[in-house]
Amino acid sequence: MLEIFQYDFMIRAIVAGICIAVILPSIGSFLVVRRYSMMADTLAHVALAGLAVGVLFQSQPIVTAIIATVVAAVGMEQLRTRRNIMGESVLSLFLSGSLAIAAVVLSVAKGSAVNPFALLFGSIATVSVQDVQIILVLGVIVVATLVLFYKQLFFVSFDEELAQASGLRVQMLHLLLIVLAAVAVVLAMRIVGALLVGSLMVIPVLTAMQFGRGFRHTTFISVFVSLFAMLAGLITSFYVGTASGGTIVVIALFCFMLSLFFSTRHT
Amino acid sequence: MSINQPTTPCIEAKDVHFQYGENVVLDHVSFQIRSGDYVGILGPNGSGKTTLLRIILGILKPTRGTLHIFGEDSRTFKNNVWIGYVPQRAASSTNRFPATVEEVVTSGRTPRVGLLRGLRAEDNTAIEQAMHTTHILHLRKRLMSRLSGGERQRVFIARALAAEPKVLILDEPTVGVDIGAQETFYHFLRAMNESGMTILLVSHDIDVLAGEAKTILCLNRELICHVAAQDFITSDHLTKLYGEKGKFILHKH
């Protein structure tokens, strides 16, 4: 038996990692084509603030992070549509604001056992059994919701104006996508880290877009790229001792560069 | 309500008024469009053409007045699928979206399919028929980014047709499409109209509208005229529309 499977924490990380590797690019496909790539990064920073609050009050950090990101996702959408503030300004506001909140709260909670480096860059050792259970349950809910609303999300992503004219509830679908992204970001934070979770939503999709022969095909390829980067990253992280999030994203970046090379040759 | 009843008004505007804040975009606009008509909508930039289309599509609601679609107030009209729409600049806006022709055409069927069911045989038939009518069946697996402007435009019409609409609205559909493809495109629209489809075509091209449409609806915040196409080119409506400084040379090809 491989040494890696003798450790419970690695089995937990791999199970959670596979789930995360499937849901991040599945949502990321819709975010990238809608030019909302920065949304994942912003939500990750909000989740960091939520985690910090959870640590401060010694409650379940994953729950406070999910609450914070969902509330922020709704708040960002309200600011964008009701107050007519430009989308990228809203993202910038929440990104820097929540990072500031996280820094303040974590400095207040100095005495706790939390490791800020693990929060920022991910750590395979911090995934608990309860985390895996939450990730699996919420992961299944996220994937099921995506499958159920796939047709509507595709239509809205491709042509929002026509979707609205056709009677689709565009605002509701937009909010649904952001809330799903918020949940996915929180689920992925333990392994990938707050600063890097956004990249795992975007890089596999950009890689897949070099070869994709359609939206559905692109999404499937991005999931495979993400799974490869996740498993290779976790194994490398285990044997080399590097931060899991950074290792996973570096491998995803390597895949992207290879895709550029091969797609250029193909063209 | 049958599309083939020539005297049935499918769209009826009564004193429609629309404003954004203090800015009046449409003022006391009234007209009737009958089923089977081919209406060219003409007006300078900012004349309210797109706003009028958005009211017909139910995206905007008139500030005052009423607009009836197949006899029902546009505020409460629920059969959005009866109105097919090809938006402005649609042909040039999809370069980076990795979607195939078939995926895009299928998306047009989404409002009829609903949430909790997949595509049924009748949905697939409608999608196939839309691609057949627009002569894009051979392109179905092709990425949108690999199509010419004319091909893309046919895909967007197929997407609208996939929902089996009774009225087809096209907003500046030939922007970015070369002259040869435009000729084919307008020939196709004529054929669609001859088969009973009501068409509303917004364009800045007076020559095309006068040659293709059956009636011309001129808009410049208020309704300038709604006349038969052959009466339009012999009248002084263009001067009313574009001002005294405009010079117009009317000739027959």
XYZ file of N, CA and C in Angstrom, chain A residues 33 35 148-149 151-152 154-155 157-159 161-162 164-168 209 212-216 218, chain B residues 54 57 59 80 85 87 94 96-100 103-104 107 110-111 113-117 143 156 159:
150
model
N -16.874 32.742 -18.411
C -17.513 33.245 -19.638
C -18.344 34.499 -19.366
N -17.267 36.784 -17.428
C -16.232 37.764 -17.043
C -16.329 38.135 -15.562
N -29.351 20.878 -12.385
C -30.771 21.252 -12.489
C -30.956 22.564 -13.259
N -30.075 23.519 -13.011
C -30.216 24.847 -13.621
C -29.277 25.050 -14.809
N -29.329 24.499 -18.069
C -29.874 25.121 -19.291
C -30.081 26.623 -19.079
N -30.666 26.952 -17.921
C -30.960 28.355 -17.632
C -29.658 29.148 -17.428
N -26.721 28.490 -18.643
C -26.047 28.636 -19.936
C -26.683 29.772 -20.735
N -28.012 29.778 -20.766
C -28.734 30.796 -21.548
C -28.413 32.197 -21.017
N -25.832 33.103 -19.235
C -24.409 33.422 -19.401
C -24.110 33.818 -20.838
N -24.768 33.166 -21.785
C -24.482 33.449 -23.192
C -25.132 34.751 -23.645
N -26.353 34.992 -23.213
C -27.058 36.191 -23.681
C -28.077 36.623 -22.629
N -29.532 39.503 -22.070
C -30.658 40.313 -22.534
C -31.766 39.432 -23.121
N -31.343 38.466 -23.937
C -32.339 37.588 -24.553
C -32.997 36.697 -23.498
N -33.573 37.446 -20.465
C -34.557 38.284 -19.779
C -35.804 38.466 -20.648
N -35.561 38.723 -21.944
C -36.692 38.906 -22.857
C -37.517 37.631 -22.995
N -36.875 36.472 -22.761
C -37.583 35.196 -22.887
C -38.325 34.822 -21.610
N -38.252 35.680 -20.612
C -39.014 35.448 -19.387
C -38.249 34.720 -18.295
N -36.938 34.485 -18.498
C -36.150 33.845 -17.438
C -35.890 34.840 -16.315
N -10.415 25.779 -22.199
C -10.904 26.600 -23.324
C -9.971 26.531 -24.538
N -11.504 23.070 -25.828
C -12.936 22.784 -25.729
C -13.642 22.890 -27.058
N -14.507 21.898 -27.333
C -15.282 21.924 -28.576
C -16.743 22.257 -28.269
N -16.943 23.085 -27.273
C -18.294 23.458 -26.858
C -18.261 23.758 -25.366
N -19.327 24.344 -24.858
C -19.324 24.744 -23.452
C -19.301 23.524 -22.524
N -20.170 22.561 -22.818
C -20.234 21.356 -21.984
C -18.886 20.618 -22.028
N -15.958 21.893 -22.706
C -14.967 22.702 -21.988
C -15.079 22.460 -20.479
N -37.699 46.880 -26.450
C -37.608 46.349 -25.085
C -38.968 46.344 -24.394
N -40.765 43.412 -25.834
C -40.208 42.171 -25.276
C -40.532 41.987 -23.796
N -39.115 43.642 -21.353
C -37.980 43.982 -20.482
C -38.273 45.307 -19.785
N -43.804 34.844 -23.457
C -42.621 35.483 -24.049
C -42.079 34.700 -25.236
N -36.368 37.045 -30.663
C -35.592 38.293 -30.660
C -34.138 38.026 -31.049
N -30.864 40.146 -30.837
C -30.412 41.441 -30.303
C -29.388 42.140 -31.179
N -19.713 37.150 -29.321
C -19.546 35.809 -28.761
C -18.199 35.190 -29.092
N -15.391 34.918 -27.602
C -14.634 34.186 -26.591
C -15.463 33.164 -25.828
N -16.715 33.027 -26.192
C -17.569 32.069 -25.489
C -17.447 30.713 -26.184
N -16.984 29.672 -25.461
C -16.708 28.397 -26.137
C -17.963 27.553 -26.359
N -18.919 28.084 -27.105
C -20.163 27.341 -27.313
C -20.282 26.889 -28.759
N -20.892 25.732 -28.963
C -21.135 25.266 -30.328
C -22.443 25.867 -30.844
N -25.371 24.147 -29.236
C -25.635 24.582 -27.859
C -26.391 25.916 -27.850
N -25.979 26.817 -28.747
C -26.619 28.141 -28.783
C -28.071 28.031 -29.260
N -30.223 26.571 -26.626
C -30.529 27.505 -25.528
C -31.798 28.306 -25.820
N -34.858 26.884 -24.251
C -34.908 26.831 -22.781
C -36.217 27.363 -22.187
N -36.726 28.520 -22.638
C -37.955 29.028 -22.005
C -39.142 28.083 -22.167
N -38.785 24.727 -22.320
C -38.488 23.453 -21.653
C -38.778 23.528 -20.152
N -38.475 24.649 -19.542
C -38.719 24.768 -18.106
C -37.593 24.161 -17.295
N -37.811 24.080 -15.985
C -36.730 23.765 -15.056
C -36.496 22.271 -14.850
N -37.561 21.558 -14.607
C -37.392 20.204 -14.079
C -37.446 19.091 -15.123
N -37.405 19.450 -16.387
C -37.397 18.383 -17.391
C -36.331 18.633 -18.453
N -17.686 25.630 -33.378
C -17.680 26.669 -32.329
C -18.161 27.995 -32.912
N -28.225 32.950 -34.673
C -29.061 33.691 -33.717
C -30.527 33.686 -34.144
N -31.723 30.295 -33.157
C -31.982 30.259 -31.710
C -33.363 30.840 -31.410
